[in-house]
Coordinates of C-alpha atoms in Angstrom, one line a residue:
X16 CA -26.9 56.9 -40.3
X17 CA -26.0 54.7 -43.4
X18 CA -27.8 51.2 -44.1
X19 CA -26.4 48.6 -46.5
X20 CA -29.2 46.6 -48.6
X21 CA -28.0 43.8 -50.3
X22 CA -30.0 41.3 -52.3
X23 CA -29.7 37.6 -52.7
X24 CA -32.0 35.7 -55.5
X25 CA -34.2 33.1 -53.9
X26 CA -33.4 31.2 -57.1
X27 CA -30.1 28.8 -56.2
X28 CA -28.5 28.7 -59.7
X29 CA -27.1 25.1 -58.7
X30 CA -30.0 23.8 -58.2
X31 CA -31.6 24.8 -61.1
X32 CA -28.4 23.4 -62.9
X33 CA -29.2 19.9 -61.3
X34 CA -32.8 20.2 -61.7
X35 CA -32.3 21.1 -65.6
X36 CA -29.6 18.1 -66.0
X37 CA -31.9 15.5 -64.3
X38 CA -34.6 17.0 -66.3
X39 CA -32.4 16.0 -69.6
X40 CA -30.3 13.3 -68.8
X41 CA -32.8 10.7 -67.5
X42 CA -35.0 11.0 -70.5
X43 CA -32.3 11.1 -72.8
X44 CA -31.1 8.0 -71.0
X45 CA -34.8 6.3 -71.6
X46 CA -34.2 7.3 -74.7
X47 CA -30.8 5.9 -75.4
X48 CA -32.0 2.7 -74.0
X49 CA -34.7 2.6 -76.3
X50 CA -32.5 3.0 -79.2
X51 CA -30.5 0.1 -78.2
X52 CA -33.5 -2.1 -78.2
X53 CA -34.4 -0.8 -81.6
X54 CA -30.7 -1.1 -82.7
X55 CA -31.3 -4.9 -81.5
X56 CA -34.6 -5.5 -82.7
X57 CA -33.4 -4.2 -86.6
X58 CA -30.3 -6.8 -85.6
X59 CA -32.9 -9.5 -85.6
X60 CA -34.8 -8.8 -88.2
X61 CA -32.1 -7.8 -90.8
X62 CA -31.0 -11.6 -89.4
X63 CA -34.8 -12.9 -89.9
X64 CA -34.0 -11.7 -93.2
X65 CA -31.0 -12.5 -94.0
X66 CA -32.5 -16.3 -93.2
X67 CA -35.1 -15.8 -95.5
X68 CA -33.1 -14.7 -98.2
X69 CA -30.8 -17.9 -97.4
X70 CA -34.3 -20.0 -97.7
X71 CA -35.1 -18.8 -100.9
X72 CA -31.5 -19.8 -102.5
X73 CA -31.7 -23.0 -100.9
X74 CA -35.3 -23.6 -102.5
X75 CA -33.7 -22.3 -105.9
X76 CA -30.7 -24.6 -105.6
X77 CA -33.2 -27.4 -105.4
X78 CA -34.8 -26.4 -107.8
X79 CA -31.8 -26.8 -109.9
X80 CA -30.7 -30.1 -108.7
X81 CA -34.1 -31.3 -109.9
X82 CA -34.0 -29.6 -112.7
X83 CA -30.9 -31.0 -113.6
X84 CA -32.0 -34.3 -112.6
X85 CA -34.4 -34.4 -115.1
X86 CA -32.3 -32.7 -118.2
X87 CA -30.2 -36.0 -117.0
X88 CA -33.1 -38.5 -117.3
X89 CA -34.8 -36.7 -119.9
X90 CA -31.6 -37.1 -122.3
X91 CA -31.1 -41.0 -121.5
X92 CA -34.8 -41.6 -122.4
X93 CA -34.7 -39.3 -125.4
X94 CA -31.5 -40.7 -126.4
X95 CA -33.0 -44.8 -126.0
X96 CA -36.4 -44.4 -127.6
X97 CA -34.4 -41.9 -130.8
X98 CA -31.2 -42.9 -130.9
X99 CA -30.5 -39.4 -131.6
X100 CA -27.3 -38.3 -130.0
X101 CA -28.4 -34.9 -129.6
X102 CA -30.3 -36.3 -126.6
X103 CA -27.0 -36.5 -124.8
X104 CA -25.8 -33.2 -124.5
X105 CA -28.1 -32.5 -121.9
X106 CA -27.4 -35.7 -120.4
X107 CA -23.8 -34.9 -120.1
X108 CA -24.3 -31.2 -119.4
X109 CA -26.2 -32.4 -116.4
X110 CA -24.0 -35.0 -115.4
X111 CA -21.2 -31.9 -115.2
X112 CA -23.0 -29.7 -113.1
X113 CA -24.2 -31.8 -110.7
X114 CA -21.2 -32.3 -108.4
X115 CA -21.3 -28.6 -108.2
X116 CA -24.9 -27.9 -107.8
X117 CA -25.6 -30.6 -104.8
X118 CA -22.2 -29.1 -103.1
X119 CA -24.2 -25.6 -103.5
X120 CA -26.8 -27.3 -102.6
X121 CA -25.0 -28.7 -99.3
X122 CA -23.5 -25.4 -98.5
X123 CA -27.3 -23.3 -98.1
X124 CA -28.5 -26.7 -95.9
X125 CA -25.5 -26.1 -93.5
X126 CA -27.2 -24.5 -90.6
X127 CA -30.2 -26.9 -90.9
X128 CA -29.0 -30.2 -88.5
X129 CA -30.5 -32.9 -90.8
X130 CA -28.7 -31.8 -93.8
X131 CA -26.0 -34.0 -93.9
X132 CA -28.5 -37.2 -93.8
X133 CA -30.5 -35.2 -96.5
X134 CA -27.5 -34.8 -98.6
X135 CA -26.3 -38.3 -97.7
X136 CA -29.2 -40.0 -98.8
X137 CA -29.1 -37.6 -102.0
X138 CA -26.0 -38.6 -103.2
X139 CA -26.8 -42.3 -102.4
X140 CA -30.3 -42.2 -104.8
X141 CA -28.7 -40.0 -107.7
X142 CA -25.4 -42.6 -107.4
X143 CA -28.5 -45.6 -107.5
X144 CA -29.8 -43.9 -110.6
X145 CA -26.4 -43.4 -112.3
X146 CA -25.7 -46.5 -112.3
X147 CA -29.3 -47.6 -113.9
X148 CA -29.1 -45.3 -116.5
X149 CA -25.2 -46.5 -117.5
X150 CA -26.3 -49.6 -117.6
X151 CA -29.2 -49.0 -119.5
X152 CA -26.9 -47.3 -122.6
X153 CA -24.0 -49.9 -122.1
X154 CA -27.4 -52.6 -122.7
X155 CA -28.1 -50.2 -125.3
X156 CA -25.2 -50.0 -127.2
X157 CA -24.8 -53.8 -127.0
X158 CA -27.9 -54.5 -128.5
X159 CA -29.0 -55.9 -125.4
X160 CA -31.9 -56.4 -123.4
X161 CA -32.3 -52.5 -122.5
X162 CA -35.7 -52.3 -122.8
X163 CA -36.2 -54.9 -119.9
X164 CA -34.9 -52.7 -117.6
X165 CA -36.8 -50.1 -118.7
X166 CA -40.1 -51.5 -118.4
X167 CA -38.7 -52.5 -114.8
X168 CA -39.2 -49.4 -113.6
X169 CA -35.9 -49.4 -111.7
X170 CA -34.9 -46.0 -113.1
X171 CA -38.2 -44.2 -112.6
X172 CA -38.5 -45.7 -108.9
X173 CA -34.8 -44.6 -108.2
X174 CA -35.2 -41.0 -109.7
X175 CA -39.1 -40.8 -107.8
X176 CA -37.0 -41.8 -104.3
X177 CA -34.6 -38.4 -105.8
X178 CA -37.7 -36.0 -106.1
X179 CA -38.8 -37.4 -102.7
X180 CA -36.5 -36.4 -101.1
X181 CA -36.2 -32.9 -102.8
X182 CA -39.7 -32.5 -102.3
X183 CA -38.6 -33.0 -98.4
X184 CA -36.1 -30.8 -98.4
X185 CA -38.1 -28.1 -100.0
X186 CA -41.0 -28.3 -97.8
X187 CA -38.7 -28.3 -95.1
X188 CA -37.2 -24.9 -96.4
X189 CA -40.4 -23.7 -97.1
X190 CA -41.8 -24.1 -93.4
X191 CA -38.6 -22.6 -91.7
X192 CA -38.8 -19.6 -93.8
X193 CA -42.8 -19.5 -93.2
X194 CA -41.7 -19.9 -89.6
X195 CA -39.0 -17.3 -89.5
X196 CA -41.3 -14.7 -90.8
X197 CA -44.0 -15.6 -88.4
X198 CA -41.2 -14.9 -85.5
X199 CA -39.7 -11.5 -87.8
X200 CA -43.4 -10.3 -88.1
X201 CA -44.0 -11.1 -84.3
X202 CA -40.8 -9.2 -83.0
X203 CA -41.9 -5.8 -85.4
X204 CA -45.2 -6.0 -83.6
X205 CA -43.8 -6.3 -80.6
X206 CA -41.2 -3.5 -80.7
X207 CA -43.5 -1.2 -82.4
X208 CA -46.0 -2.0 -79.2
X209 CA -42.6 -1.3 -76.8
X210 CA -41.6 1.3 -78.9
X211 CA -44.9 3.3 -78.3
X212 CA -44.8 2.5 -74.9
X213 CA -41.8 3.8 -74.4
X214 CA -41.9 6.9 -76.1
X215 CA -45.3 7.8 -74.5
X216 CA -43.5 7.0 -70.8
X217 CA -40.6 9.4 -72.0
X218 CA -43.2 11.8 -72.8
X219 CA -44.9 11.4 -69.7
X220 CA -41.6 11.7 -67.6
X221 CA -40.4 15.0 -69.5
X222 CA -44.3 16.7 -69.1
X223 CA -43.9 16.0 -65.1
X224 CA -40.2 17.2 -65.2
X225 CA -41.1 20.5 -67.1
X226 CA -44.0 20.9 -64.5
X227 CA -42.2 20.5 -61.9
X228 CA -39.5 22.7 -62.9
X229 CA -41.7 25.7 -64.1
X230 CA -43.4 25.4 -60.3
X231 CA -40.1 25.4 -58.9
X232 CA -39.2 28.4 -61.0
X233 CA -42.7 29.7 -60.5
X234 CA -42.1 29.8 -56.4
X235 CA -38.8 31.2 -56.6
X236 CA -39.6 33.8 -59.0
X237 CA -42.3 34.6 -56.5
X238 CA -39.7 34.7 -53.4
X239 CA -37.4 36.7 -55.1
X240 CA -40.2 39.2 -56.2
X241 CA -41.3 39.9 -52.4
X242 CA -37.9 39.9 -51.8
X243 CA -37.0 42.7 -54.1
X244 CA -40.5 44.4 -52.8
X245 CA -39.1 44.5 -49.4
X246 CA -35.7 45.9 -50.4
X247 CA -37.7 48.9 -53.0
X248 CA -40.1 49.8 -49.7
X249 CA -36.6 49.8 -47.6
X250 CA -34.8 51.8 -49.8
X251 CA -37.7 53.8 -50.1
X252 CA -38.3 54.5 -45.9
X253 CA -34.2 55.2 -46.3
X254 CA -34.6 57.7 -49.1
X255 CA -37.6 59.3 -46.7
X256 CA -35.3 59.4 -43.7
X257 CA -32.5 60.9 -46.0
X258 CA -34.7 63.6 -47.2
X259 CA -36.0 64.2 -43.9
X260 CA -32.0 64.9 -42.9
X261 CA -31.1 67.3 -45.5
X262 CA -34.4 69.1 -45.0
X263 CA -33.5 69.3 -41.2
X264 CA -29.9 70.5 -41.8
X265 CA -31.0 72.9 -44.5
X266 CA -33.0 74.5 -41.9
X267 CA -30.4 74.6 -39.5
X268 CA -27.9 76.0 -41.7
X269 CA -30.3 78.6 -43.1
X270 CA -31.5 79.6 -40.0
X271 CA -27.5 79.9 -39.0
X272 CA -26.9 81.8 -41.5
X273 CA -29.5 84.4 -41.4
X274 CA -28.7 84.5 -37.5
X275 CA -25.0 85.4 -39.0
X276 CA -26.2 87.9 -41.4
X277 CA -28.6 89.4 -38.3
X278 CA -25.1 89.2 -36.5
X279 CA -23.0 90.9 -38.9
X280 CA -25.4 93.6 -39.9
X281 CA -25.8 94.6 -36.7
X282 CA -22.1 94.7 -35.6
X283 CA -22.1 96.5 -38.7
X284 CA -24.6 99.1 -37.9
X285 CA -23.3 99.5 -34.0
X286 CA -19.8 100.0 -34.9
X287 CA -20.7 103.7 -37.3
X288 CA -21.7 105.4 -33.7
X289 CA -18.3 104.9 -32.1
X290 CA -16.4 105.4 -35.4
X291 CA -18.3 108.8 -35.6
X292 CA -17.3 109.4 -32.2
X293 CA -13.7 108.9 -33.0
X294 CA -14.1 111.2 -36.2
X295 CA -16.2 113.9 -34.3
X296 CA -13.5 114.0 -31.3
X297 CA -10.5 114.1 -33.9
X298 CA -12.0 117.1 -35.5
X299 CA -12.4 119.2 -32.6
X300 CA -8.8 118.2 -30.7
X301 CA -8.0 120.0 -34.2
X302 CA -10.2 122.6 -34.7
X303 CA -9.6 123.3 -30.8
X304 CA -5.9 122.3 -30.2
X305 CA -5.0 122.1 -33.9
X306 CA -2.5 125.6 -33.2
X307 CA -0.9 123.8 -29.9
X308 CA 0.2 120.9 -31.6
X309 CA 3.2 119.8 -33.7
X310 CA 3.4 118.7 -36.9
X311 CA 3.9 115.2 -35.8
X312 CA 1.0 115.3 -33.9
X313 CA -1.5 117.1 -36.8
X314 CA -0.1 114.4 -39.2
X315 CA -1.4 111.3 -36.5
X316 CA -4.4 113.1 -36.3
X317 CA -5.0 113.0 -40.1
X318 CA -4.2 109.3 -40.6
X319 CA -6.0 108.5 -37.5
X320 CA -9.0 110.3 -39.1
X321 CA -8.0 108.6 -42.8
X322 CA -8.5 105.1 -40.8
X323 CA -12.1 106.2 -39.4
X324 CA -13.0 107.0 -43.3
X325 CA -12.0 103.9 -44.5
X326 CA -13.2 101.9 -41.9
X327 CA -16.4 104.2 -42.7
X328 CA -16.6 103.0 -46.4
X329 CA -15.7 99.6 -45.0
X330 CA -18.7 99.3 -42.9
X331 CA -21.0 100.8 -45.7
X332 CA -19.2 98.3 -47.7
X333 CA -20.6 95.2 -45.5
X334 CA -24.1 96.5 -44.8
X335 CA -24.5 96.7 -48.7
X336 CA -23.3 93.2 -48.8
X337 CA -25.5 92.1 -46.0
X338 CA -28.7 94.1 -47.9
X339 CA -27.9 92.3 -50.8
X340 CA -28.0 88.8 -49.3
X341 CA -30.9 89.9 -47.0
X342 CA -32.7 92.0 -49.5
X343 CA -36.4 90.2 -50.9
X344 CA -35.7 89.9 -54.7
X345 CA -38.6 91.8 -57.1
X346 CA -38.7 90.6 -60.6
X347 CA -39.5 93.2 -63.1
X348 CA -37.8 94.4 -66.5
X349 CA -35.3 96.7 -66.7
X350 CA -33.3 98.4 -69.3
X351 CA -29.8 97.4 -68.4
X352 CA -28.3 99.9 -70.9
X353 CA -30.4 102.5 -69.7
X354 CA -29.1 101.7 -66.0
X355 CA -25.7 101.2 -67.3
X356 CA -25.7 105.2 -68.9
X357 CA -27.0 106.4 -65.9
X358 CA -24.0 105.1 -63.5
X359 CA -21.9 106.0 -66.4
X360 CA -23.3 109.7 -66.0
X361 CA -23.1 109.8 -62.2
X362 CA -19.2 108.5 -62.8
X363 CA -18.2 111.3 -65.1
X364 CA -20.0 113.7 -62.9
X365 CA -18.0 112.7 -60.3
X366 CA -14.8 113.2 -62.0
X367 CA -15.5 115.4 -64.7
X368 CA -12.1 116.2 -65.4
X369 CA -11.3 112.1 -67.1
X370 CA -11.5 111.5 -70.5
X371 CA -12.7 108.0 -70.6
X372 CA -14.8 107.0 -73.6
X373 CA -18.1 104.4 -72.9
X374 CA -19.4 102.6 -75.3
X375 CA -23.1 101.2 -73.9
X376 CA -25.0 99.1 -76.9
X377 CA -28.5 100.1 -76.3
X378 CA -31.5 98.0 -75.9
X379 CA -30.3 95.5 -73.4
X380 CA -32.6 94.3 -71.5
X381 CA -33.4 91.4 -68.8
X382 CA -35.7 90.3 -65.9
X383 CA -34.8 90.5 -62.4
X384 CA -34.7 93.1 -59.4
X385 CA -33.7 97.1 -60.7
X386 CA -32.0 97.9 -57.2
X387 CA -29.3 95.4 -56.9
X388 CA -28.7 95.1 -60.8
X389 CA -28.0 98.6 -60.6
X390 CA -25.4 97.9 -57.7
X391 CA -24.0 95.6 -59.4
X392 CA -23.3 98.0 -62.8
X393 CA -22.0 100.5 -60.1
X394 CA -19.5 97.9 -59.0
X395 CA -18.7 96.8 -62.4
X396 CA -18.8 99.8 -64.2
X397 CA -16.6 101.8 -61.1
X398 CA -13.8 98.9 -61.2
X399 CA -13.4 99.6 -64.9
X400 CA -13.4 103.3 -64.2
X401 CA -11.1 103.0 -61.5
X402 CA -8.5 100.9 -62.7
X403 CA -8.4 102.7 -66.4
X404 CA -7.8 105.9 -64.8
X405 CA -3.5 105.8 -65.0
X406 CA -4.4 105.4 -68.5
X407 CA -4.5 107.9 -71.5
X408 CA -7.5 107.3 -74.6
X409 CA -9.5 104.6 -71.4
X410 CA -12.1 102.7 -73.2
X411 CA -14.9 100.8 -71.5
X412 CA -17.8 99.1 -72.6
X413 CA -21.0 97.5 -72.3
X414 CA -22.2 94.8 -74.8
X415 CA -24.1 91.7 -75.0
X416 CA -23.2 88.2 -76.9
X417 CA -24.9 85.3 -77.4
X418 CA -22.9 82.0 -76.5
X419 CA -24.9 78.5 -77.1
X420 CA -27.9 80.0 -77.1
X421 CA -27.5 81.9 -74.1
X422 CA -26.9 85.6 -73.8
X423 CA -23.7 86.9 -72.0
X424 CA -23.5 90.8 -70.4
X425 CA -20.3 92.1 -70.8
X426 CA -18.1 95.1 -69.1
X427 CA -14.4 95.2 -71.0
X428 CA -11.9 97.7 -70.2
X429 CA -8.7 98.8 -71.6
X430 CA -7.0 99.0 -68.1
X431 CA -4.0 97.6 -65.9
X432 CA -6.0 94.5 -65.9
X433 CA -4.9 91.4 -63.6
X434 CA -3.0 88.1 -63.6
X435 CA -5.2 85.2 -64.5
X436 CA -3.3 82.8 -62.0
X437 CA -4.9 85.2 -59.2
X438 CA -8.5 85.1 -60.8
X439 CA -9.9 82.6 -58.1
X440 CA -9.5 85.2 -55.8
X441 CA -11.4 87.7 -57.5
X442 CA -14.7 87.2 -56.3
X443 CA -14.0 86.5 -52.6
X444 CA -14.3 89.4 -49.6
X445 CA -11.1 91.5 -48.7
X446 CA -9.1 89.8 -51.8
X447 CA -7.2 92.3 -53.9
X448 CA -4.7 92.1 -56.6
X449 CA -3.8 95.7 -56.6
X450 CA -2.1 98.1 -53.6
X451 CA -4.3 100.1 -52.4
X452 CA -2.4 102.9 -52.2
X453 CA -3.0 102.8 -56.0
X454 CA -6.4 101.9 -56.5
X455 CA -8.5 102.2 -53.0
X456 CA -11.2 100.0 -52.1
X457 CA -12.3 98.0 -49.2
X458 CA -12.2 94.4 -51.9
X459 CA -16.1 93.7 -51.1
X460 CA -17.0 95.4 -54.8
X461 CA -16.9 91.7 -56.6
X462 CA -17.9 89.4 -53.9
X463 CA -21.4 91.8 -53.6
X464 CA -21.0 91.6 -57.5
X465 CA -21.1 87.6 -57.7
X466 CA -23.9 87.6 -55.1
X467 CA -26.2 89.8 -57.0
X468 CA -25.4 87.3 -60.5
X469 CA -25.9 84.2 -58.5
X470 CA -29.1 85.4 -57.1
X471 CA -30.3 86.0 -60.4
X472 CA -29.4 82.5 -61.2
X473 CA -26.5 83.6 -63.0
X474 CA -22.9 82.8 -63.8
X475 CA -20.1 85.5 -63.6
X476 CA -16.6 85.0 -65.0
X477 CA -13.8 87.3 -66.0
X478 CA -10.4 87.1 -68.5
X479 CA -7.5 89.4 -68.0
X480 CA -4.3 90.3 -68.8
X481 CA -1.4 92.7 -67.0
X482 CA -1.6 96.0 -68.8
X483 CA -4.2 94.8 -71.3
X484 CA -7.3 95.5 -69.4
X485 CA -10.0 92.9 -67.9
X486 CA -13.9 91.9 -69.4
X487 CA -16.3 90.7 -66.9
X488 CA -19.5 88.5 -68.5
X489 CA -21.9 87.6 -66.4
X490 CA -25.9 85.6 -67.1
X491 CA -29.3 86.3 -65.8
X492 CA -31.7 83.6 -65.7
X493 CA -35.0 84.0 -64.1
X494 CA -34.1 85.6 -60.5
X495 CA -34.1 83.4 -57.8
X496 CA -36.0 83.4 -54.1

């Protein structure tokens, strides 16, 4: 059974998008606005002023149209009562500037709507007075009756109508700029009062927005939290089941397997009575009827007992096999070049006449079960002696290296060795690389070899070459159940 969990986050990410651009853009907005009624509000003032500045020029132009006004009066008097005509210089400097100062003067009064009558009446009085005081000096300077007009008061009244009127112009001035800065200080206040307002409602706006947001977040980090709870408890319950499975199965197939072994074992142990049978009857039809038969018939009576003998050695063959894969594994020391001389000796007793030189280094030593190490050294150990034994000076050894920390066992020979591109083959049942007609065998040797190392927890490997002999390394770790 396979299940598909897939996970989806509660959070929408467009939504938070919109929730995060309404959160910015309307106060920005608020606050845009508000800039643009600052921007305005600065507009008016700088204009406010910009007024005042105009109202202070105008007061100083009058200022200088009096003062001029009186330089001109001041030199026709000083001029009558000293007939010095120092006196009029001024007089004349006056006279020059004044065109020019009451056109100045005309120019700052243009936005005010009664300047023209202001101005009018101005140049009327000052062209009243100018014509006073020129008569006056032409009386003067005639030796006339000057003084009469004098004492008239007709200058005096004419230049006191002049100040009149400046004085009315300057008040005027005065009270527009008191008035403009009235309204200037009045729109500050009231911006400042609008400004505060505003900033505290944009405030306001972006506290609820960011409280609104982090609940929103808030929830959906909660949703997507259960969510991925649910999802961790199902995978979970899946894992469970999965375990369950491969516990089930590996019960199964061990049970299946031992049934096999039980199975081959005992087809193993039942086939040895009919093969002695075969054996025992072959022998006596030749021991009995050996004379009476012909030598075609004695020579199918020895192979047919040669195939009883290997199919013997066969059958011993699988029952070790079997034993070794059945067999309950004892940990203990052992001495595996003590073990390793011993199979040596039993190998040279056999065949005493080969002249084979071993080479064991001593003091080897590892953990695991002594009886099926030992089979396994026979197996190693007899390959080497076997397949060196076509060769003159045969050398074979046992040694030990150590390899990143881990120690390798090693058998090398000096034999017809094997091609590497066959080396898979090595290690499974019935697989052989050489005739045996040359080298017998039954090819069950390595397999029972590689099933001792693995139970031991170990890894077995072998290099090669044709005519150059073969090394087998093998590992034991701690001996498995």
């Amino acid at each position: 059974m396979s299940s598909t969990l897939s996970w989806t986050p509660a959070t929408d990410p467009r939504r938070f998008r919109h929730l995060l651009l309404r959160s910015i853009l309307l106060p920005l907005t608020l606050l845009l606005l508000l800039a643009v009624v600052l921007l305005g509000v600065v507009g008016n003032l700088a204009q406010t002023q910009e007024q005042a500045r105009r109202s202070q020029k105008t007061l100083t132009r009058v200022e200088r149209v009096r003062q001029l006004l009186i330089d001109r009066e001041t030199g026709v008097r000083g001029y009558l009562l000293t007939q010095d005509p120092i006196f009029l210089e001024p007089y004349q400097a006056a006279g020059q500037r004044l065109p020019r100062a009451f056109e100045e003067l005309a120019q700052g009064l243009s936005d005010e709507p009664r300047s023209g009558a202001w101005m009018e009446e101005l140049r009327r009085r000052w062209r009243e007075w100018e014509r006073v005081a020129s008569e006056q000096l032409s009386l003067f300077q005639e030796k006339g009756e000057w003084m009469a007009l004098v004492r008239s008061g007709a200058g005096k009244a004419r230049m006191d109508a002049i100040r009149m009127t400046l004085d009315t112009i300057a008040e005027q001035e005065r009270q527009r700029a008191n008035l403009r800065g009235i309204q200037a200080e009045r729109a500050g206040r009231v911006t400042l009062i609008i400004g505060v307002l505003w900033t505290l409602a944009v405030g306001m706006l972006l506290a609820w927005f960011s409280r609104r947001q982090l609940l929103i977040l808030a929830r959906d980090y909660g949703a997507s939290l259960a969510q991925v709870r649910a999802q961790a408890d199902a995978l979970r319950a899946s894992e469970a089941r999965l375990e369950a499975r491969v516990a089930q199965r590996t019960s199964e197939l061990t049970t299946a397997n031992r049934e096999l072994e039980s199975f081959s074992y005992s087809v193993s142990h039942d086939l040895r009575a009919p093969l002695r049978a075969i054996d025992g009857f072959a022998q006596a039809i030749r021991e009995d009827e050996g004379g009476r038969l012909s030598s075609d018939g004695l020579q199918l009576l020895t192979r047919l007992q040669g195939a009883t003998t290997r199919m013997g050695q066969l059958i011993d063959d699988l029952l070790q096999l079997s034993r070794v894969t059945r067999a309950e594994l004892k940990s203990e020391p052992v001495d595996l070049s003590e073990l390793a001389s011993s199979v040596v000796q039993e190998l040279r007793q056999h065949e005493p006449g080969r002249d084979v030189m071993f080479s064991v280094q001593p003091g080897l030593t590892a953990r695991g079960d002594s009886r099926l190490l030992r089979v396994m050294m026979e197996n190693l150990l007899g390959n080497a002696w076997k397949f060196t034994s076509r060769r003159s000076g045969a050398h074979i050894e046992f040694f030990a290296e150590t390899a990143n920390g881990v120690t390798h066992y090693a058998v090398r020979d000096n034999g017809v060795g094997f091609d590497m591109a066959y080396a898979s083959k090595l290690f499974s049942p019935f697989q052989r690389l050489h005739k045996s007609t040359e080298y017998p065998g039954t090819g069950i040797g390595l397999a029972t070899v590689q099933r001792i190392v693995h139970r031991h927890g170990g890894h077995i490997e072998a290099q090669a070459a044709v005519g150059q002999g073969a090394t087998f390394r093998f590992t034991l770790q701690e001996a498995l159940p």
